[in-house]
Coordinates of C-alpha atoms in Angstrom, one line a residue:
M1 CA -23.9 -44.2 167.3
A2 CA -22.6 -42.7 164.0
R3 CA -21.1 -39.4 163.4
I4 CA -23.0 -37.4 160.8
A5 CA -21.9 -34.2 159.0
V6 CA -24.6 -31.9 157.7
I7 CA -23.7 -29.3 155.1
G8 CA -25.8 -26.1 155.6
A9 CA -28.1 -24.9 158.3
G10 CA -31.2 -24.3 156.3
M11 CA -34.6 -25.5 157.4
G12 CA -34.4 -28.9 155.7
A13 CA -30.9 -29.5 157.0
M14 CA -31.8 -28.6 160.6
A15 CA -35.0 -30.7 160.4
A16 CA -32.8 -33.7 159.5
A17 CA -30.2 -32.9 162.1
A18 CA -32.7 -32.7 165.0
R19 CA -34.3 -36.0 164.0
L20 CA -31.0 -37.7 163.6
A21 CA -29.7 -36.5 166.9
V22 CA -32.8 -37.9 168.7
A23 CA -32.1 -41.2 167.0
G24 CA -28.7 -41.3 168.8
H25 CA -26.3 -39.9 166.2
R26 CA -23.6 -37.4 166.8
V27 CA -24.5 -34.6 164.4
T28 CA -22.4 -31.6 163.4
V29 CA -23.7 -28.9 161.0
Y30 CA -21.3 -26.9 158.9
E31 CA -22.7 -23.6 157.7
R32 CA -20.8 -21.2 155.3
S33 CA -22.4 -18.1 156.8
E34 CA -22.5 -16.8 160.3
T35 CA -26.1 -17.8 161.1
F36 CA -28.8 -20.5 160.6
G37 CA -32.0 -20.6 158.7
G38 CA -30.8 -20.4 155.0
S39 CA -33.3 -18.2 153.1
V40 CA -35.4 -17.7 156.3
G41 CA -33.7 -14.4 157.1
R42 CA -34.4 -11.2 159.0
Y43 CA -33.5 -7.6 158.6
A44 CA -33.8 -5.2 161.5
H45 CA -33.1 -1.4 161.6
E46 CA -34.1 1.2 164.2
G47 CA -36.8 -0.9 165.7
F48 CA -38.3 -2.1 162.4
V49 CA -38.0 -5.9 161.7
F50 CA -38.7 -7.7 158.5
D51 CA -38.7 -11.2 157.1
T52 CA -36.4 -11.5 154.1
G53 CA -37.6 -14.9 153.0
P54 CA -40.9 -16.8 153.4
A55 CA -43.4 -14.8 155.4
L56 CA -46.2 -17.3 156.0
L57 CA -46.3 -21.0 156.9
H58 CA -48.5 -23.5 155.1
L59 CA -49.0 -27.1 156.2
P60 CA -47.9 -26.4 159.8
A61 CA -48.4 -30.1 160.5
V62 CA -44.9 -30.6 159.1
Y63 CA -43.2 -28.6 161.9
R64 CA -45.7 -29.8 164.5
D65 CA -44.5 -33.3 163.7
L66 CA -40.9 -32.3 163.8
F67 CA -41.3 -30.9 167.4
V68 CA -43.4 -33.8 168.6
K69 CA -40.7 -36.3 167.3
T70 CA -37.7 -34.4 168.7
G71 CA -38.8 -33.4 172.2
K72 CA -41.5 -33.0 174.8
E73 CA -42.3 -29.3 174.0
P74 CA -44.7 -29.1 171.0
L75 CA -44.3 -26.4 168.4
E76 CA -47.0 -24.1 169.9
R77 CA -45.0 -23.8 173.1
C78 CA -42.0 -22.7 171.2
V79 CA -43.6 -20.2 168.9
T80 CA -46.9 -18.3 168.7
M81 CA -48.8 -19.1 165.5
T82 CA -52.0 -17.4 164.3
Q83 CA -54.1 -18.0 161.3
V84 CA -54.1 -15.0 158.9
D85 CA -57.7 -14.0 158.2
P86 CA -58.5 -13.0 155.6
A87 CA -55.8 -15.2 154.0
S88 CA -55.3 -12.8 151.2
R89 CA -56.8 -9.7 149.4
H90 CA -56.6 -9.4 145.7
L91 CA -56.6 -6.1 143.8
F92 CA -57.2 -6.3 140.0
A93 CA -56.4 -3.8 137.2
D94 CA -60.0 -3.2 136.5
G95 CA -60.6 -1.8 140.0
T96 CA -62.3 -4.9 141.5
A97 CA -61.1 -6.4 144.7
V98 CA -61.8 -9.5 146.8
S99 CA -60.7 -10.7 150.2
L100 CA -60.5 -14.5 150.7
P101 CA -61.1 -16.0 154.2
N102 CA -58.6 -18.4 155.7
A103 CA -59.2 -22.1 155.4
S104 CA -62.9 -21.7 154.5
R105 CA -64.0 -23.3 151.2
A106 CA -67.5 -22.0 151.5
G107 CA -66.3 -18.6 152.6
V108 CA -64.0 -18.3 149.5
V109 CA -66.7 -19.3 147.2
S110 CA -69.1 -16.8 148.7
A111 CA -66.5 -14.0 148.6
L112 CA -65.7 -14.6 145.0
D113 CA -69.4 -14.6 144.0
G114 CA -70.0 -11.4 145.9
A115 CA -67.0 -9.5 144.5
L116 CA -66.6 -10.9 141.0
G117 CA -70.1 -12.2 140.2
G118 CA -70.8 -14.3 137.2
G119 CA -70.5 -17.7 138.9
A120 CA -66.9 -17.0 139.9
G121 CA -67.2 -18.7 143.2
A122 CA -68.7 -21.8 141.6
A123 CA -66.0 -22.0 139.0
W124 CA -63.3 -21.7 141.7
G125 CA -65.0 -24.3 143.9
A126 CA -65.2 -26.8 141.0
F127 CA -61.5 -26.1 140.3
L128 CA -60.7 -26.9 143.9
D129 CA -62.6 -30.1 143.7
R130 CA -60.3 -31.2 140.8
A131 CA -57.3 -29.9 142.8
R132 CA -58.3 -32.1 145.7
D133 CA -58.4 -35.1 143.4
A134 CA -54.8 -34.3 142.2
W135 CA -53.8 -33.9 145.9
D136 CA -55.2 -37.3 146.8
R137 CA -53.5 -39.0 143.8
S138 CA -50.1 -37.6 144.3
R139 CA -49.6 -36.5 147.9
R140 CA -47.9 -39.6 149.2
P141 CA -45.4 -40.4 146.4
L142 CA -44.8 -36.7 145.8
L143 CA -44.4 -35.4 149.3
E144 CA -44.3 -38.1 152.0
E145 CA -42.1 -40.8 150.4
P146 CA -38.5 -40.8 149.2
L147 CA -38.4 -40.3 145.4
R148 CA -39.2 -43.7 143.9
A149 CA -36.7 -45.4 141.5
D150 CA -39.6 -45.5 139.0
W151 CA -40.1 -41.8 139.4
Q152 CA -41.5 -41.7 135.9
V153 CA -44.9 -42.5 137.3
L154 CA -44.9 -39.0 138.6
G155 CA -44.4 -37.7 135.1
R156 CA -48.2 -38.1 134.5
D157 CA -50.2 -35.1 135.5
P158 CA -52.6 -36.0 138.3
Y159 CA -54.9 -33.0 137.7
P160 CA -58.2 -34.2 136.1
A161 CA -58.5 -31.4 133.6
L162 CA -61.9 -30.9 132.0
R163 CA -62.3 -32.2 128.5
Q164 CA -63.9 -29.4 126.6
R165 CA -65.6 -30.1 123.3
R166 CA -65.5 -27.4 120.7
L167 CA -67.6 -26.9 117.5
L168 CA -65.7 -27.9 114.4
R169 CA -62.5 -28.2 116.4
S170 CA -60.8 -30.9 118.4
A171 CA -61.5 -31.2 122.1
R172 CA -59.0 -29.6 124.5
Q173 CA -57.7 -30.2 128.0
A174 CA -55.6 -27.8 130.1
G175 CA -52.1 -29.0 130.6
T176 CA -50.6 -25.9 132.3
V177 CA -51.5 -23.5 135.0
A178 CA -52.2 -20.8 132.4
E179 CA -54.4 -23.0 130.4
V180 CA -56.4 -24.0 133.5
G181 CA -56.9 -20.3 134.2
A182 CA -57.9 -19.5 130.6
W183 CA -60.0 -22.5 129.8
E184 CA -61.5 -23.7 133.1
L185 CA -61.7 -20.6 135.2
A186 CA -62.4 -18.3 132.2
D187 CA -62.6 -15.1 134.3
P188 CA -59.2 -13.3 133.9
R189 CA -59.3 -12.3 137.5
L190 CA -59.6 -15.9 138.7
A191 CA -56.8 -16.8 136.3
A192 CA -54.7 -14.0 137.9
I193 CA -55.3 -15.5 141.3
L194 CA -54.2 -18.9 140.1
D195 CA -51.2 -17.4 138.3
G196 CA -50.3 -15.6 141.6
Y197 CA -50.0 -18.8 143.4
A198 CA -47.6 -20.3 140.8
L199 CA -45.5 -17.1 140.6
S200 CA -45.1 -16.9 144.4
Y201 CA -43.4 -20.3 144.3
G202 CA -41.2 -19.3 141.3
L203 CA -43.2 -21.2 138.7
D204 CA -44.0 -20.0 135.2
P205 CA -47.8 -20.5 134.7
S206 CA -47.2 -20.8 131.0
H207 CA -45.2 -24.0 131.5
A208 CA -45.9 -25.3 135.0
P209 CA -48.1 -28.4 134.8
A210 CA -51.8 -28.2 135.8
A211 CA -50.8 -30.2 138.9
A212 CA -49.7 -26.9 140.4
A213 CA -53.3 -26.7 141.4
L214 CA -52.0 -28.5 144.6
L215 CA -50.6 -25.1 145.7
P216 CA -53.8 -23.2 146.1
Y217 CA -55.5 -26.3 147.4
M218 CA -52.9 -26.7 150.1
E219 CA -53.1 -23.1 151.2
E220 CA -56.9 -22.9 151.1
T221 CA -57.4 -26.3 152.9
F222 CA -54.7 -26.1 155.6
G223 CA -54.6 -22.4 156.0
S224 CA -52.0 -19.6 156.1
W225 CA -50.2 -19.1 159.4
Y226 CA -48.1 -16.3 160.7
V227 CA -45.5 -16.8 163.4
S228 CA -45.2 -13.9 165.9
G229 CA -41.9 -12.2 165.5
G230 CA -41.8 -13.3 161.8
M231 CA -40.8 -16.5 160.2
R232 CA -37.3 -16.1 161.5
A233 CA -38.8 -17.0 164.9
L234 CA -39.6 -20.5 163.5
A235 CA -36.0 -20.9 162.3
Q236 CA -34.8 -19.9 165.8
A237 CA -37.1 -22.5 167.4
V238 CA -35.8 -25.2 165.1
Y239 CA -32.2 -24.2 165.8
E240 CA -32.8 -24.2 169.5
R241 CA -34.4 -27.6 169.3
C242 CA -31.3 -28.8 167.5
L243 CA -29.1 -27.4 170.3
A244 CA -31.3 -29.1 172.9
R245 CA -30.7 -32.4 171.1
K246 CA -26.9 -31.8 171.2
V247 CA -26.5 -30.9 167.6
E248 CA -23.2 -29.0 167.1
F249 CA -23.1 -26.0 164.8
V250 CA -19.9 -24.7 163.1
F251 CA -20.5 -21.3 161.5
G252 CA -18.3 -19.7 158.9
A253 CA -17.3 -23.1 157.8
E254 CA -17.6 -23.6 154.0
V255 CA -17.4 -27.2 152.8
A256 CA -15.1 -27.5 149.8
R257 CA -15.6 -31.1 149.0
I258 CA -17.1 -34.3 150.4
V259 CA -14.4 -36.9 151.4
E260 CA -14.8 -40.2 149.8
K261 CA -13.3 -43.5 151.1
D262 CA -13.8 -47.0 149.9
G263 CA -16.6 -45.9 147.6
R264 CA -18.7 -44.0 150.1
A265 CA -19.0 -40.7 151.8
A266 CA -16.6 -40.5 154.7
G267 CA -16.7 -36.8 155.8
V268 CA -16.2 -33.3 154.6
E269 CA -13.2 -31.1 153.8
L270 CA -13.6 -27.4 154.7
A271 CA -12.2 -24.5 152.6
D272 CA -9.4 -24.1 155.1
G273 CA -8.3 -27.7 154.6
T274 CA -9.7 -29.1 157.8
V275 CA -11.1 -32.6 157.4
A276 CA -14.0 -33.8 159.5
E277 CA -14.7 -37.5 159.4
A278 CA -18.2 -38.8 159.3
G279 CA -20.1 -42.0 158.7
Q280 CA -22.8 -40.3 156.7
V281 CA -23.1 -36.8 155.1
V282 CA -26.2 -34.8 154.5
L283 CA -26.1 -32.2 151.8
G284 CA -28.5 -29.4 152.9
A285 CA -27.5 -26.9 150.2
R286 CA -27.6 -26.6 146.4
P287 CA -25.0 -29.0 145.0
Q288 CA -21.9 -27.2 143.6
P289 CA -19.7 -28.6 140.8
G290 CA -16.7 -30.5 142.2
L291 CA -18.3 -31.2 145.6
V292 CA -17.6 -34.9 145.0
P293 CA -14.5 -34.9 142.7
G294 CA -14.8 -36.9 139.6
Q295 CA -18.5 -37.8 139.7
E296 CA -22.0 -36.5 139.5
L297 CA -24.3 -36.9 142.5
W298 CA -27.2 -38.1 140.4
R299 CA -27.4 -40.0 137.1
D300 CA -29.4 -38.4 134.3
S301 CA -31.8 -41.3 134.6
D302 CA -32.4 -40.7 138.3
V303 CA -34.7 -37.8 137.8
A304 CA -35.3 -35.0 135.4
G305 CA -35.0 -32.5 138.2
R306 CA -33.0 -29.8 136.4
P307 CA -33.9 -26.2 135.4
R308 CA -36.4 -26.5 132.6
P309 CA -35.1 -25.4 129.2
E310 CA -38.5 -23.9 128.4
Q311 CA -38.4 -21.9 131.6
G312 CA -35.0 -20.4 130.9
V313 CA -34.3 -19.2 134.4
V314 CA -35.0 -20.1 138.0
P315 CA -36.2 -16.8 139.5
G316 CA -35.6 -15.2 142.8
R317 CA -37.3 -12.6 145.0
F318 CA -37.1 -8.8 145.0
A319 CA -38.2 -7.2 148.3
V320 CA -38.6 -3.7 149.5
L321 CA -38.7 -3.3 153.2
L322 CA -40.6 -0.2 154.2
A323 CA -40.5 1.7 157.5
L324 CA -43.6 3.8 157.6
R325 CA -44.8 6.6 159.9
G326 CA -48.3 6.3 161.2
A327 CA -50.1 3.5 162.9
R328 CA -51.2 0.3 161.0
P329 CA -55.0 0.7 160.4
V330 CA -57.1 -1.8 162.3
D331 CA -58.7 -3.0 159.1
A332 CA -55.4 -3.5 157.3
V333 CA -55.1 -7.0 155.6
H334 CA -52.0 -9.0 156.3
R335 CA -51.4 -10.1 152.7
T336 CA -52.6 -8.2 149.6
L337 CA -51.7 -9.2 146.0
V338 CA -51.8 -6.4 143.4
H339 CA -52.3 -8.0 140.0
P340 CA -51.2 -6.4 136.7
A341 CA -53.4 -6.1 133.7
D342 CA -51.2 -8.3 131.6
G343 CA -49.9 -11.4 133.3
A344 CA -48.5 -12.9 130.1
T345 CA -46.1 -9.9 129.7
E346 CA -45.0 -10.3 133.3
R347 CA -44.3 -14.0 132.8
A348 CA -42.4 -13.4 129.6
A349 CA -40.1 -10.9 131.3
V350 CA -39.4 -12.8 134.5
F351 CA -38.8 -16.1 132.9
G352 CA -37.0 -14.7 130.0
G353 CA -34.4 -13.0 132.2
G354 CA -35.8 -9.5 132.0
L355 CA -37.7 -7.0 134.1
A356 CA -41.4 -6.9 134.3
E357 CA -42.7 -3.3 134.1
H358 CA -45.9 -4.3 135.9
P359 CA -45.2 -7.3 138.2
T360 CA -47.5 -9.0 140.6
V361 CA -46.7 -7.4 143.9
T362 CA -47.4 -9.0 147.3
V363 CA -47.9 -6.5 150.1
L364 CA -47.3 -7.8 153.7
R365 CA -48.6 -5.9 156.7
P366 CA -48.3 -8.1 159.8
D367 CA -50.2 -7.0 162.9
D368 CA -47.2 -7.7 165.1
P369 CA -45.9 -5.2 167.6
T370 CA -42.4 -6.9 167.5
T371 CA -42.0 -5.7 163.9
R372 CA -42.1 -2.0 164.6
P373 CA -40.6 0.4 167.2
D374 CA -44.0 1.5 168.5
D375 CA -47.7 1.7 167.5
A376 CA -47.1 5.0 165.7
H377 CA -45.2 3.2 163.0
E378 CA -45.7 0.3 160.7
A379 CA -43.4 -2.2 158.9
V380 CA -44.5 -3.2 155.5
T381 CA -42.8 -5.6 153.0
L382 CA -43.3 -5.6 149.2
M383 CA -42.3 -8.6 147.3
A384 CA -42.2 -9.7 143.6
T385 CA -40.8 -12.7 141.8
V386 CA -38.0 -11.6 139.5
A387 CA -35.2 -13.0 137.2
P388 CA -32.1 -14.1 139.1
H389 CA -28.9 -12.1 139.5
G390 CA -26.9 -12.6 136.4
A391 CA -29.9 -12.4 134.1
V392 CA -30.4 -9.0 135.6
D393 CA -27.6 -7.1 137.3
W394 CA -29.2 -6.7 140.7
T395 CA -26.0 -4.9 142.0
D396 CA -26.7 -1.9 139.7
P397 CA -28.0 0.9 142.0
V398 CA -30.0 2.4 139.2
V399 CA -31.8 -0.8 138.5
R400 CA -32.4 -1.5 142.2
E401 CA -33.8 2.0 142.8
R402 CA -36.0 2.0 139.7
Y403 CA -37.5 -1.4 140.4
A404 CA -38.1 -0.5 144.0
D405 CA -40.1 2.4 142.8
V406 CA -42.1 0.1 140.5
L407 CA -43.1 -2.0 143.5
I408 CA -43.9 1.1 145.6
E409 CA -46.1 2.5 142.9
A410 CA -48.1 -0.7 142.6
A411 CA -48.4 -1.1 146.4
S412 CA -49.9 2.3 146.7
A413 CA -53.2 0.8 145.6
A414 CA -53.1 -1.4 148.7
V415 CA -51.6 1.1 151.2
P416 CA -53.2 4.6 150.7
G417 CA -50.8 7.4 151.3
L418 CA -47.8 5.0 151.1
R419 CA -45.3 7.5 149.7
E420 CA -46.3 10.2 152.2
R421 CA -45.8 7.8 155.1
L422 CA -42.4 6.5 153.9
L423 CA -39.5 7.0 156.3
R424 CA -37.0 4.5 154.8
A425 CA -36.9 1.8 152.1
E426 CA -34.4 -1.1 152.2
V427 CA -34.0 -3.1 149.0
R428 CA -33.3 -6.8 149.0
T429 CA -32.6 -8.6 145.6
P430 CA -31.4 -12.0 144.4
A431 CA -27.9 -10.6 144.6
E432 CA -28.2 -10.5 148.4
T433 CA -29.8 -13.9 148.5
A434 CA -26.9 -15.3 146.5
A435 CA -24.3 -13.7 148.8
E436 CA -26.0 -14.9 152.0
T437 CA -27.2 -18.4 151.0
G438 CA -24.8 -19.4 148.2
A439 CA -27.7 -20.2 145.9
E440 CA -26.5 -19.4 142.3
G441 CA -28.1 -16.2 141.1
G442 CA -30.1 -16.0 144.3
S443 CA -32.6 -18.4 142.8
V444 CA -35.3 -19.8 145.0
P445 CA -36.1 -23.5 144.5
P446 CA -39.8 -24.2 143.6
P447 CA -41.7 -27.1 145.1
A448 CA -41.8 -30.4 143.2
L449 CA -44.7 -31.1 141.0
A450 CA -46.0 -34.2 139.2
G451 CA -46.7 -34.0 135.5
A452 CA -44.7 -32.6 132.6
G453 CA -42.8 -35.8 132.2
G454 CA -41.1 -35.4 135.5
A455 CA -39.4 -32.1 134.6
Y456 CA -40.7 -30.4 137.8
L457 CA -39.4 -33.1 140.1
H458 CA -36.2 -32.6 142.1
P459 CA -33.2 -34.9 142.6
G460 CA -33.9 -37.7 145.1
N461 CA -32.7 -37.7 148.7
R462 CA -30.4 -40.6 147.9
T463 CA -27.3 -39.9 145.7
R464 CA -25.0 -42.1 143.7
L465 CA -22.4 -42.0 146.5
P466 CA -23.4 -44.3 149.4
G467 CA -23.6 -42.5 152.7
L468 CA -24.4 -39.2 151.0
Y469 CA -28.0 -37.8 151.2
A470 CA -29.6 -34.6 150.1
A471 CA -32.1 -32.5 152.1
G472 CA -33.6 -29.1 151.6
G473 CA -35.2 -27.1 148.8
W474 CA -32.9 -28.3 146.0
S475 CA -33.8 -31.9 146.6
H476 CA -37.0 -33.9 146.8
P477 CA -39.7 -32.7 147.4
G478 CA -38.4 -29.2 146.6
G479 CA -38.7 -25.7 147.9
G480 CA -40.9 -24.0 150.4
L481 CA -40.9 -24.2 154.2
A482 CA -43.2 -27.2 154.4
H483 CA -41.4 -29.1 151.6
A484 CA -38.0 -28.4 153.2
G485 CA -39.3 -29.9 156.5
M486 CA -40.6 -32.9 154.7
S487 CA -37.2 -33.3 153.0
G488 CA -35.4 -33.4 156.3
A489 CA -37.8 -36.0 157.7
L490 CA -37.2 -38.2 154.6
V491 CA -33.5 -38.0 154.9
A492 CA -33.5 -38.9 158.6
G493 CA -35.8 -41.8 157.9
L494 CA -33.5 -43.1 155.2
I495 CA -30.4 -42.9 157.4
V496 CA -32.1 -44.4 160.5
E497 CA -34.2 -47.1 158.9
G498 CA -32.2 -47.7 155.8
D499 CA -33.2 -48.0 152.1
G500 CA -36.4 -49.8 153.1
F501 CA -37.8 -46.6 154.6
R502 CA -41.0 -45.6 152.7
G503 CA -42.0 -42.4 154.5
S504 CA -44.6 -41.6 157.1
Q505 CA -47.5 -43.9 157.5

């Protein structure tokens, strides 16, 4: 039985810790903040409760597997999950709107045809067929296996883009999300829906490879799920599963460096000088310079998983948490996206380090009594993808207030009478994310994608230092709740089964 030190108490780190403890290891988690969950946070005030990170779960099988493998109680006995239906409502600048049903391919096609006309449903359905091909080609090496030594095979885009012949011009094939929207979907409203998927994961549609088609395919195939009490309840359940498996947590314990002995990881040194010995170390946070004195954790040849030069910045999230007077209408939709007229201008601003005057705004209105003081009130969250702290000074009160007003104005199209109902607005920016999670600039890691020569992959779960592994959103297979859970499973497999581990079968 080995002693294992885990740095960070995010979802990927806790997923690894629970699995390692079940395998018989003595696991201690060192977390710099005073709580668990990483970016899966919660804000509560006077009976109103809000998620401050991810608000919906996709690919719930990842966490079902975690709970099956780490105890007798399945996930559904620990949290209450319901499918969100409709999965999303989309409001466009031209006044049209469409509600897309949850996990129903035929229903989505029918809804698009009815609302947008012009064969919109057929175009989206054909796109999803191609997205399914990309999923089948890349799912296992991209998501279910440790990153291969020959990761360059994932540099080829698995999305089978249509080859379009043009009169007197050379044929063309879409290579980015934006090109798929413009060339294959054609309708700018369908393109806005596709762009919205990419933006919600912190990806620039102008540069993200066409393989990002996996994201809408994943959501529309496996569904969107809400956890009663908010996504923080899922983090609580994972934390309690860790405790049940005898994982020890030390909060307020910032790791200053990883101790190296005889050429391998041998423990961690905390900021107060305390040294905790360990046989293996799991890094569940974004690597910081100097964490392993004198060496880099990955060789340049290991993976091209660094911020893309063409992207400029890795964005974060701006949220406005609204306490409203008045009951939630019975016909209110859980998630609405309000799309701007000019997505290209939004992308240029966000990924150029500026402010988008007309951002894509996600409006979240959960039908959950635990999020409000009583049925005469409603808790609503507005969210947009924005440049990180540093590129924009998110501590500036004028900037914060003005941008909150931008989101409220856009959301008024989805919530009639929003301003008149407003009791209180709490603003959360990348500056708060940076302070609470330690992520530079409050950036949120995107999921790994195949294509683009491997530029959208993340560093592998193995590092150059024997005995040191990486889990969570900043390592393979990247950010997002499902991906973080997969990362924890991969790290546990590598430690328990050794370098021959090839992932789930």
